[in-house]
Coordinates of C-alpha atoms in Angstrom, one line a residue:
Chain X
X1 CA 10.5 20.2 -5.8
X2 CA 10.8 17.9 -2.4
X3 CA 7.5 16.6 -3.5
X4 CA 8.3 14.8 -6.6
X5 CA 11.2 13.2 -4.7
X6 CA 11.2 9.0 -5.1
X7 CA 12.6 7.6 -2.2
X8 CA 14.6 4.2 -2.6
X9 CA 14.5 2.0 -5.5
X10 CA 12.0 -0.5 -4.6
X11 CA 9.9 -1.6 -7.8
X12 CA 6.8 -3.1 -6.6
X13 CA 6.6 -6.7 -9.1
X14 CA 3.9 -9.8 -8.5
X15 CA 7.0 -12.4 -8.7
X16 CA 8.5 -14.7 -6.8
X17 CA 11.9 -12.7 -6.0
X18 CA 9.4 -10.5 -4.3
X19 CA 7.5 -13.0 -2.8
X20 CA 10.6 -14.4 -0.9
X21 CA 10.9 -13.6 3.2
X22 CA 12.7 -10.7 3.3
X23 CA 15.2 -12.3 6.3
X24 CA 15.8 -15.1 3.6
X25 CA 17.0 -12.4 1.2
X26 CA 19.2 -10.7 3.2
X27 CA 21.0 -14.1 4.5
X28 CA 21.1 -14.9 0.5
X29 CA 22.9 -11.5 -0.1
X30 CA 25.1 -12.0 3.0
X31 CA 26.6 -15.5 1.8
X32 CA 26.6 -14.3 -1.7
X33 CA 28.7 -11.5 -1.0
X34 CA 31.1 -13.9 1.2
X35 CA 31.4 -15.9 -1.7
X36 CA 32.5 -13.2 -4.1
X37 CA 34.9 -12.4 -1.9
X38 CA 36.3 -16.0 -2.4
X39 CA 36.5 -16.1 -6.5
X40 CA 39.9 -15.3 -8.2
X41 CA 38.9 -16.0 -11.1
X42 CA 36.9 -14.7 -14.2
X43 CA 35.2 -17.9 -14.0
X44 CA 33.8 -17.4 -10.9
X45 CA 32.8 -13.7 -12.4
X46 CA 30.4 -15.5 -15.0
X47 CA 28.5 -17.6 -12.9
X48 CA 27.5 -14.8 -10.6
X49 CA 26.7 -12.8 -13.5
X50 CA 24.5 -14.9 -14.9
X51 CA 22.4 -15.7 -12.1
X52 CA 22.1 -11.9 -11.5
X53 CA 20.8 -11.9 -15.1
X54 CA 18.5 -15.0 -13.9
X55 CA 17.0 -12.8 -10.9
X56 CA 16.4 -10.2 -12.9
X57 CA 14.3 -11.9 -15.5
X58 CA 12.4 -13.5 -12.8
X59 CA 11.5 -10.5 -10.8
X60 CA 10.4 -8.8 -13.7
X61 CA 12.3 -5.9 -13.7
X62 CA 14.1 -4.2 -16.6
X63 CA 17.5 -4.5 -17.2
X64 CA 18.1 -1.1 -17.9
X65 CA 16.5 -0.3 -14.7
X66 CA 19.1 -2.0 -12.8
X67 CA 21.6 -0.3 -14.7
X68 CA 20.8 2.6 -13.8
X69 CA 21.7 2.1 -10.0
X70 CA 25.0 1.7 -11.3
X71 CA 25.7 5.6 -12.6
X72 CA 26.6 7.1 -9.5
X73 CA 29.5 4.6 -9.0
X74 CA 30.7 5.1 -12.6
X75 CA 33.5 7.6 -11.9
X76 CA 34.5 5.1 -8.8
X77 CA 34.9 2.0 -11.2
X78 CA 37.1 4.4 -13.5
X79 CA 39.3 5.5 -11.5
X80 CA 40.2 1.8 -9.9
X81 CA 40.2 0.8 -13.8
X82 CA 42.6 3.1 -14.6
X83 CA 44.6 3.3 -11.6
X84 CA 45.2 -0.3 -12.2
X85 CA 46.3 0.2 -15.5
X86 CA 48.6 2.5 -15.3
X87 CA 50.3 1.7 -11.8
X88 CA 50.4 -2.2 -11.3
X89 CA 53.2 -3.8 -13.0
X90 CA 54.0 -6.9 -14.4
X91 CA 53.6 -9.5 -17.5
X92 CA 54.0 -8.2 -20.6
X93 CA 54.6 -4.7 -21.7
X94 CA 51.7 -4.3 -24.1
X95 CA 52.3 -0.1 -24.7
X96 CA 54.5 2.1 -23.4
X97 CA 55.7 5.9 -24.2
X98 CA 58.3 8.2 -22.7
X99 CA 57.8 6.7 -19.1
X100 CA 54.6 5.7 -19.2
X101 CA 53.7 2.0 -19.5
X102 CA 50.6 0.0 -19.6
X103 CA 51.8 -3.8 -18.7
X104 CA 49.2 -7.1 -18.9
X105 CA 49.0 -7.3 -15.0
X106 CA 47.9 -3.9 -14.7
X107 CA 45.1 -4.8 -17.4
X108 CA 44.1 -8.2 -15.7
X109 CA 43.8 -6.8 -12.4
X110 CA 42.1 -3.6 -13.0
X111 CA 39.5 -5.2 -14.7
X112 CA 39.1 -8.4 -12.2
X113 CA 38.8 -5.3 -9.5
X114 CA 36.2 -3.5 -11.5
X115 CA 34.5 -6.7 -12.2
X116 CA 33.8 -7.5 -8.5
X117 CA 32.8 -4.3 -7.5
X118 CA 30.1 -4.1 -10.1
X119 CA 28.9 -7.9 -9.3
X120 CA 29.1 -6.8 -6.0
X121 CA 26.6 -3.7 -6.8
X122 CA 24.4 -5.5 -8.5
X123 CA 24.1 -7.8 -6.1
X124 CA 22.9 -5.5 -3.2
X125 CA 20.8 -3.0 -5.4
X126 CA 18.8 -6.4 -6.6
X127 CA 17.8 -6.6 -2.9
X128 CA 16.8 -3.3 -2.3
X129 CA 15.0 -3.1 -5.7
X130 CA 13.2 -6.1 -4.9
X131 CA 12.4 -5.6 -1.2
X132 CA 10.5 -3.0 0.3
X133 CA 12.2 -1.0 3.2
X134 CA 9.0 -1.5 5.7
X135 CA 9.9 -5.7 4.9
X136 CA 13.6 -5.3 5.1
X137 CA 13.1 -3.7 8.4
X138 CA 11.3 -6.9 9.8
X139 CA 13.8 -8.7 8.5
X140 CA 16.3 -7.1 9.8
X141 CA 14.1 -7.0 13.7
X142 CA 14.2 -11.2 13.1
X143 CA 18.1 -11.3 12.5
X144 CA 18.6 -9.8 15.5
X145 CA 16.3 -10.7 17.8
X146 CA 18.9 -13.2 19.0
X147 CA 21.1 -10.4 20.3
X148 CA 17.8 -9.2 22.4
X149 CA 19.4 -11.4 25.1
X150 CA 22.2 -9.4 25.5
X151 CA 20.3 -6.2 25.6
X152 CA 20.3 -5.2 22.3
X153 CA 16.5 -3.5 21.5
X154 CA 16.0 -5.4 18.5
X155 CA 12.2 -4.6 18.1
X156 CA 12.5 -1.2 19.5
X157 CA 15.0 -0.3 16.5
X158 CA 12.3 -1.7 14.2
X159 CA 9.8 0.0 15.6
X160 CA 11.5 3.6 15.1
X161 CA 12.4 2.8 11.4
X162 CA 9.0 1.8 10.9
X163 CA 8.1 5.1 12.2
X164 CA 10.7 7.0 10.2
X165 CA 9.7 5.2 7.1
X166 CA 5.7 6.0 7.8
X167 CA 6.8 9.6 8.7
X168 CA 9.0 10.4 5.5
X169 CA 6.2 11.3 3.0
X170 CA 5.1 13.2 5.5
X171 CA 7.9 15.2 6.2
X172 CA 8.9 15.9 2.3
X173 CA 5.3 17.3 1.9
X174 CA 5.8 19.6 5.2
X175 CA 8.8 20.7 4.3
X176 CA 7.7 21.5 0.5
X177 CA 5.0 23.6 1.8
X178 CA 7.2 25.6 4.1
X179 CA 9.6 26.4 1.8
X180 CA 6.8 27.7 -0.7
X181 CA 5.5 29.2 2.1
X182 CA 8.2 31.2 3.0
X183 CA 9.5 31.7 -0.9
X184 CA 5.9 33.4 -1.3
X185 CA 7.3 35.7 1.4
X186 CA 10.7 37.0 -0.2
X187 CA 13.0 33.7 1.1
X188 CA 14.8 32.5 -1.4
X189 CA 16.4 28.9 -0.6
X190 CA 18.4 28.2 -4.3
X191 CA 21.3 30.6 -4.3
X192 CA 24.4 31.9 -2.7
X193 CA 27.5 30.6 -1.3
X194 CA 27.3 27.8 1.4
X195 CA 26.8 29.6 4.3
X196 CA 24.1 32.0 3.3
X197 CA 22.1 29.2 1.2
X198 CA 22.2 26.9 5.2
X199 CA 21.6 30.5 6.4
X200 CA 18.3 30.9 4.2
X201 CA 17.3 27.5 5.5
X202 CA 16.6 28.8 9.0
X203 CA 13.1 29.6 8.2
X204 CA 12.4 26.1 7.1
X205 CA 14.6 24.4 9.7
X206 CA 12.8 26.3 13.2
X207 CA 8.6 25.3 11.7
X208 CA 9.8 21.9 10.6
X209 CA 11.3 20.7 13.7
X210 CA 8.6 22.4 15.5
X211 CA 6.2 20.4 14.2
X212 CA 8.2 17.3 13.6
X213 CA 8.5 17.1 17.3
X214 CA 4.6 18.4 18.3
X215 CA 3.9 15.0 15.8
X216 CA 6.1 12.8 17.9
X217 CA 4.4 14.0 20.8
X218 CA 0.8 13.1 19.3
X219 CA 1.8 10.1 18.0
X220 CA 3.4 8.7 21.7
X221 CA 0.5 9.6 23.1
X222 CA -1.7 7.7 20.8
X223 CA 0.9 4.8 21.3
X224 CA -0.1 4.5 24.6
X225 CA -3.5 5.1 24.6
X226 CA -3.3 2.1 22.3
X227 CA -1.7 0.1 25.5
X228 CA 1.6 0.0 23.8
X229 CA 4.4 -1.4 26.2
X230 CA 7.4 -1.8 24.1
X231 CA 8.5 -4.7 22.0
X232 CA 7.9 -8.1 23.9
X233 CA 4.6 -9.3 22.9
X234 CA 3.5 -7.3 20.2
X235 CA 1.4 -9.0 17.4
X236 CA 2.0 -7.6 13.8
X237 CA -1.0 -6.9 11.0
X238 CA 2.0 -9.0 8.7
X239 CA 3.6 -11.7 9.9
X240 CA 6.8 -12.8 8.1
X241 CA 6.4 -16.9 7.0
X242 CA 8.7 -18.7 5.7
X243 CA 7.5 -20.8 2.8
X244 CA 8.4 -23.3 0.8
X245 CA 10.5 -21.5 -2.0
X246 CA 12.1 -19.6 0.5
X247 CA 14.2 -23.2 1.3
X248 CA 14.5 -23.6 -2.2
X249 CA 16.7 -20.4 -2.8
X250 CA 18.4 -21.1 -0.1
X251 CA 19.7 -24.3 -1.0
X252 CA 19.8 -22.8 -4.9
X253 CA 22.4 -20.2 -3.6
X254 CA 24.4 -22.1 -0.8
X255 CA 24.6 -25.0 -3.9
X256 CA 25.9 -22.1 -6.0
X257 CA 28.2 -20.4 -3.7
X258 CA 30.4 -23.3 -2.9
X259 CA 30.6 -24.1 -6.2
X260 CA 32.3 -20.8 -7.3
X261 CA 34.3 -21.1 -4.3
X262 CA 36.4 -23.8 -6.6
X263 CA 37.2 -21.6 -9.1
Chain P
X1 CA 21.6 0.0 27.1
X2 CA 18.6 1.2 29.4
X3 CA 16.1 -1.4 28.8
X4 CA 13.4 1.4 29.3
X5 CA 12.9 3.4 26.7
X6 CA 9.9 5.3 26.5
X7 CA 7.4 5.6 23.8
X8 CA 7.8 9.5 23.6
X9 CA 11.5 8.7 22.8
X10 CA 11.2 6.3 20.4
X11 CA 8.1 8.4 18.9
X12 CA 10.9 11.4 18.5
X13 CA 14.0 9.4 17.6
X14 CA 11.7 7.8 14.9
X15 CA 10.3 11.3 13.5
X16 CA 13.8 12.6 13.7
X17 CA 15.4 9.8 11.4
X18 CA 12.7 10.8 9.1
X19 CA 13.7 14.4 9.2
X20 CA 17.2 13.4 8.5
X21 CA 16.0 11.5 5.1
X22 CA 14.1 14.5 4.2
X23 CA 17.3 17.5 5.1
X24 CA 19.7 14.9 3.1
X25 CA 17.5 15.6 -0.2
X26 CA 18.2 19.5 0.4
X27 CA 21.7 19.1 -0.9
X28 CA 23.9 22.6 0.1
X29 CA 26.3 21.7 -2.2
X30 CA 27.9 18.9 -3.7
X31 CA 31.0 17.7 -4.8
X32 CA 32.0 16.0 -8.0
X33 CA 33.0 12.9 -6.5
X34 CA 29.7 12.6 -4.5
X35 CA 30.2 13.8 -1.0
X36 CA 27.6 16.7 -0.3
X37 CA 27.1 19.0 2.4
X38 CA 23.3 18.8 4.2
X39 CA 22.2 19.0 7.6
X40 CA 21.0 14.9 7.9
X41 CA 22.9 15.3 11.2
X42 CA 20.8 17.9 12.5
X43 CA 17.6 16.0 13.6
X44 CA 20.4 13.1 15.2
X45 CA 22.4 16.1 17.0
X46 CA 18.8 17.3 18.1
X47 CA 18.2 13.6 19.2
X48 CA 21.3 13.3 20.9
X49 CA 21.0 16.4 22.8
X50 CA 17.3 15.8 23.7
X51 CA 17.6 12.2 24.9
X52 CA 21.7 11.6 25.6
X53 CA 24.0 9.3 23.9
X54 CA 22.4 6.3 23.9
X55 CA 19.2 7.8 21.8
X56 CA 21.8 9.4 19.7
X57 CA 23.8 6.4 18.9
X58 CA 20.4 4.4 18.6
X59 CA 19.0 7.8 15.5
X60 CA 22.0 6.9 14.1
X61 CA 22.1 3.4 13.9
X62 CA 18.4 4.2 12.5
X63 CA 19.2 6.1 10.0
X64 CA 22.1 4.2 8.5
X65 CA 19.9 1.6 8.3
X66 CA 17.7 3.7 6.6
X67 CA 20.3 4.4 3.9
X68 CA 21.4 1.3 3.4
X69 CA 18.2 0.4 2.0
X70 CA 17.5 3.0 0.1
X71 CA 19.8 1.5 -2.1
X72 CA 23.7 1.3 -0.7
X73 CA 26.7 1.4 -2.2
X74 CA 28.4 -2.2 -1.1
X75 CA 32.0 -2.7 -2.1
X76 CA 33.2 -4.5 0.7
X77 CA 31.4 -6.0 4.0
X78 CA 33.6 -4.1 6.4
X79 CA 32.9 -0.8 4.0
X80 CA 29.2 -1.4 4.7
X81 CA 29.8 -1.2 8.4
X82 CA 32.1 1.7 8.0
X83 CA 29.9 3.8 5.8
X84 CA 26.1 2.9 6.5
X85 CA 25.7 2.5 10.4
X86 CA 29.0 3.7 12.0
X87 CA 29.6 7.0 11.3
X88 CA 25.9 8.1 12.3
X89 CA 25.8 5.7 15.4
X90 CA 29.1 7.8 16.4
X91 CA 27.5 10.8 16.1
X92 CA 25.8 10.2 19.6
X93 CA 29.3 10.9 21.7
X94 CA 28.1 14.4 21.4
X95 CA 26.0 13.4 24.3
X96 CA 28.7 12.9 26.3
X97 CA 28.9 16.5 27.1
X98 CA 27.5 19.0 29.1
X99 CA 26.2 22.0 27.1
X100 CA 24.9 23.7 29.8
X101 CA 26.2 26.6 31.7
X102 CA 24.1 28.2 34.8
X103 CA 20.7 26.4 33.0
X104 CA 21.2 27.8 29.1
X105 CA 22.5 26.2 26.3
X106 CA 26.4 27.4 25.8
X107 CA 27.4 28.1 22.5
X108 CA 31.0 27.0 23.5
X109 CA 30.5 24.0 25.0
X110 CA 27.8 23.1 22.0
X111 CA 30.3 23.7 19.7
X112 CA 32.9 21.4 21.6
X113 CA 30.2 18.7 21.5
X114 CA 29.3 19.0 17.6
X115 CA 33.2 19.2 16.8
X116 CA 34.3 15.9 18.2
X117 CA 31.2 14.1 17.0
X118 CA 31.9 15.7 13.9
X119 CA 35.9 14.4 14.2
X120 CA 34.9 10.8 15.0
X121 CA 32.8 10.8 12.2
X122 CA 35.6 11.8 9.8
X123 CA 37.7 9.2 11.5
X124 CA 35.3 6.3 10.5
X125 CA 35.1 8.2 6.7
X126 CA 38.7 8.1 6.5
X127 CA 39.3 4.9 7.6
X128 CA 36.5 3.4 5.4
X129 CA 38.5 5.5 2.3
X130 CA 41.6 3.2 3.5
X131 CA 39.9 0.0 3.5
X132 CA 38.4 0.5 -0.1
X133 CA 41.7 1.8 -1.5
X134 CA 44.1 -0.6 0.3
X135 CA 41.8 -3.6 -1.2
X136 CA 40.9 -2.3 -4.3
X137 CA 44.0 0.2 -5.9
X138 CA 47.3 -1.0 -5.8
X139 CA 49.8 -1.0 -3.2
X140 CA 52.5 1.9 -2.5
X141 CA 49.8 4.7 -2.9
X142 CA 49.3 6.9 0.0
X143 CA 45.8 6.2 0.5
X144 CA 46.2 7.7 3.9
X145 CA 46.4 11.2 2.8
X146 CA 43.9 10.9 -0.2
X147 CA 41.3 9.8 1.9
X148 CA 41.4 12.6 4.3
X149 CA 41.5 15.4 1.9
X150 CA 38.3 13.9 0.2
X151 CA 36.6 13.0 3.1
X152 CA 37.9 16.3 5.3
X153 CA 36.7 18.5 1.9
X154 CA 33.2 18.1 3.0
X155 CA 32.9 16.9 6.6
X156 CA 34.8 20.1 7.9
X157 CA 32.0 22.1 5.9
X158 CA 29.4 19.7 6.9
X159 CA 30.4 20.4 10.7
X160 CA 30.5 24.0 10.8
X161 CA 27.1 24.2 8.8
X162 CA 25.2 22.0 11.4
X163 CA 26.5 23.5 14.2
X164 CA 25.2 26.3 13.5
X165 CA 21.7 24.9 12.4
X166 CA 22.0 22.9 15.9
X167 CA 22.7 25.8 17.9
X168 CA 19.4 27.7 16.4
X169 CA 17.3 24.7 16.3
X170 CA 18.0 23.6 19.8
X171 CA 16.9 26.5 21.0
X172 CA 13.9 27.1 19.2
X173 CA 12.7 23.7 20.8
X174 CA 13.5 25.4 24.0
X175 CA 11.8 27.6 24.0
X176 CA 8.9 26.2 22.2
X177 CA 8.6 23.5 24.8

């Protein structure tokens, strides 16, 4: 049921990948996926894949847990692998029937393509498996702030994905005890073509917005009998801090993206 | 941007990005490669209708954001843009129109609204297909036409079925308020 539902990947770990400022992780992931983009060669490949495995042992997180992100893209990485193989030309012909023909090129670049996308994967789910979504949000508030001056609502945008994020359990438990409400009288919300399955949702959509909204309502109202007056101003419970390890992975990853940039 | 926004609006946009996480777990169907039909653009449409196109866009942007970190798929920096913010922040030109006729909601003219939304958002799909293709499959394939019958295969359901959960919904509020 809705209830059992995990939402996101974070894995809460006492280590110091977690204990980085979120804004420094996201810059680190920014750069390193720039850098990627720079490699041509397998080289290149290695180093970043072994400082993914580095990351990984020092959050404390299980390789196979990582991994896993990775399934859903499976039929993705495939499809480029075999696309390349069969359809780039060039080198040496290493097989070849009737008029089909698997030549080296096709080989090398399929699996350089492949190679990058998965680095590339891993890269971004280590971020979101080591940083919780109410942390990246404040990141994400302090990277923009500069574009406040040009009227960009920086903090208000945090503020409503804070919200959202507070208001999710929330929903999923509404919205499971709806639909077990209304399955106890006769709905039935698991079978039937498309439209009569959104059809049967009806009954779950109408209370569920209903009372979504009637909850946004109560919570404005608390908002402002709290004096709040939008984002300028506004003291947080956390305040983000950079410390010093947070310059040290910095400098770790800006040392190690212009290095692969040579190769 | 109107530099006031009120704290009922950001109160609702907020609860309606959360809505949209929870409607995109109640999959309506799904298709082998991974798109799926569900109604995560109902509480934005809502949003957008509610609040106009600058709320909308703003949901949107929310909720993209949203996804990204629930874990994104990240294959190429100008795919992130394409795939996470964009085509939910474009879901707000619905706001551009009037669905009003004589003071009631007009089936029509909702529909017209949903539609292009819906259009714009299988532009930035499509074009995001291109992109991954042209830079990662090899050239002379028409990625063009690939990209449009995946995409199109379950936007065009995706479309019809929230319309029709916007038109009930909307009206529901209506008349609840």
């Amino acid at each position: 049921m809705l209830k059992d539902i995990t939402i996101g990947q974070y894995l809460a770990r006492d280590s110091i990948i977690h204990a980085l400022d979120a804004r420094i992780k996201i810059i680190i992931t920014t750069l390193l996926i720039i850098a990627l983009f720079t490699i041509d060669s397998f080289v290149g490949f290695g180093f970043f894949l072994a400082f993914i495995f580095v990351i990984i042992f020092l959050a404390k997180i299980s390789v196979a847990k990582v991994l896993r992100g990775l399934k859903p893209i499976l039929i993705l990485v495939l499809f480029t692998l075999l696309i390349h193989v069969f359809l780039t030309k060039g080198g040496q012909v290493l097989w070849s029937w009737k008029f089909i023909s698997i030549e080296s090129a096709g080989v090398y670049t399929g699996v350089f393509m492949v190679s990058r996308i998965l680095i590339l994967i891993l890269f971004t789910s280590l971020l979101t498996l080591t940083t919780s979504p109410l942390q990246l949000t404040d990141g994400i508030e302090y990277i923009l702030s500069p574009l406040k001056k040009v009227g960009v609502p920086a903090s208000e945008l945090s503020m409503m994905m804070t919200i959202a994020l507070r208001f999710i359990p929330t929903l999923l438990e509404e919205a499971d005890k709806i639909m077990k409400a209304q399955q106890a009288r006769g709905a039935d919300f698991e079978s039937g073509n498309l439209i009569q399955r959104a059809k049967s949702l009806i009954p779950l959509l109408v209370p569920l917005f209903i009372s979504a909204f009637r909850r946004a309502d109560d919570l404005a109202l608390a908002m402002e009998s709290r004096c709040y007056r939008g984002g300028e101003g506004r003291t947080r419970l956390h305040e983000l801090k950079y410390e010093y390890y947070d310059f040290i992975a910095l400098l770790i990853v800006v040392i190690l993206a212009v290095t692969v940039s040579f190769f | 941007m109107d530099n006031k926004i009120s704290t009922r609006m950001m109160a609702e946009i907020g609860v309606a990005v959360a809505l949209a996480v929870v409607l995109n777990f109640i999959k309506l169907w799904r298709m082998p490669q991974g798109g799926s039909v569900s109604l995560e653009m109902l509480p934005i449409f809502i949003v957008t209708f509610r609040w106009g196109i600058g709320a909308g866009m703003f949901s949107g942007l929310a909720y993209g954001l949203l996804q990204l970190m629930f874990g994104a798929y990240i294959i190429h920096p100008v795919q992130l843009i394409l795939d996470y913010p964009l085509p939910y922040m474009i879901l707000g030109i619905a706001g551009l129109f009037n669905i009003y006729k004589s003071g009631k909601i007009s089936s029509v003219k909702l529909l017209g609204a949903v539609l292009t939304a819906g259009l714009a958002r299988l532009v930035v799909h499509v074009l995001s297909g291109v992109i991954f293709f042209s830079s990662y499959a090899p050239e002379g394939q028409n990625v063009w036409i690939y990209s449009i019958i995946y995409n199109a295969s379950f936007l065009i359901p995706t479309i019809i079925v929230n319309y029709l959960a916007v038109l009930i919904v909307i009206k529901a509020l209506e008349n609840n308020n």
